[in-house]
């Protein structure tokens, strides 16, 4: 599904994803974004709301810049930066199928 406008993108962010917008400041988390072309992008941040806006404004990762808009599909909060960086690296090594299983799991805080 290709979304051509920010309004179309905002409509698909689920209410459960919205609860993280503005609440993750200072709390390290790993996230997976679904890009408009269906691919998945994994990252970590201390401020999820700010990072999501950065991605969707075309100023985030080079990978997501040409695949806008992006939608959060997975969030996992961790106790510290080190844990978040390690978890991000582990998730990036997973196959797409394993990432989709993770998105559907009870670890995912968006559900």
PDB file of N, CA, C and O in Angstrom, residues 2 23 31 83 95:
ATOM      1  N   UNK A   2       0.645   2.106  -0.924  1.00  0.00           N
ATOM      2  CA  UNK A   2       1.379   3.358  -1.008  1.00  0.00           C
ATOM      3  C   UNK A   2       0.487   4.482  -0.513  1.00  0.00           C
ATOM      4  O   UNK A   2      -0.646   4.619  -0.944  1.00  0.00           O
ATOM      5  N   UNK A  23       5.375   9.691  24.813  1.00  0.00           N
ATOM      6  CA  UNK A  23       5.572   9.065  26.112  1.00  0.00           C
ATOM      7  C   UNK A  23       6.937   8.404  26.260  1.00  0.00           C
ATOM      8  O   UNK A  23       7.274   7.934  27.324  1.00  0.00           O
ATOM      9  N   UNK A  31      12.559  -0.234  17.860  1.00  0.00           N
ATOM     10  CA  UNK A  31      11.322  -0.153  17.100  1.00  0.00           C
ATOM     11  C   UNK A  31      11.512  -0.740  15.714  1.00  0.00           C
ATOM     12  O   UNK A  31      12.626  -0.800  15.204  1.00  0.00           O
ATOM     13  N   UNK A  83      21.421  -2.007  26.293  1.00  0.00           N
ATOM     14  CA  UNK A  83      20.462  -3.087  25.995  1.00  0.00           C
ATOM     15  C   UNK A  83      19.724  -2.817  24.691  1.00  0.00           C
ATOM     16  O   UNK A  83      19.474  -3.727  23.904  1.00  0.00           O
ATOM     17  N   UNK A  95      15.614 -12.886  10.050  1.00  0.00           N
ATOM     18  CA  UNK A  95      15.001 -12.902   8.719  1.00  0.00           C
ATOM     19  C   UNK A  95      13.705 -12.107   8.773  1.00  0.00           C
ATOM     20  O   UNK A  95      13.164 -11.846   9.858  1.00  0.00           O
TER      21      UNK A  95
END
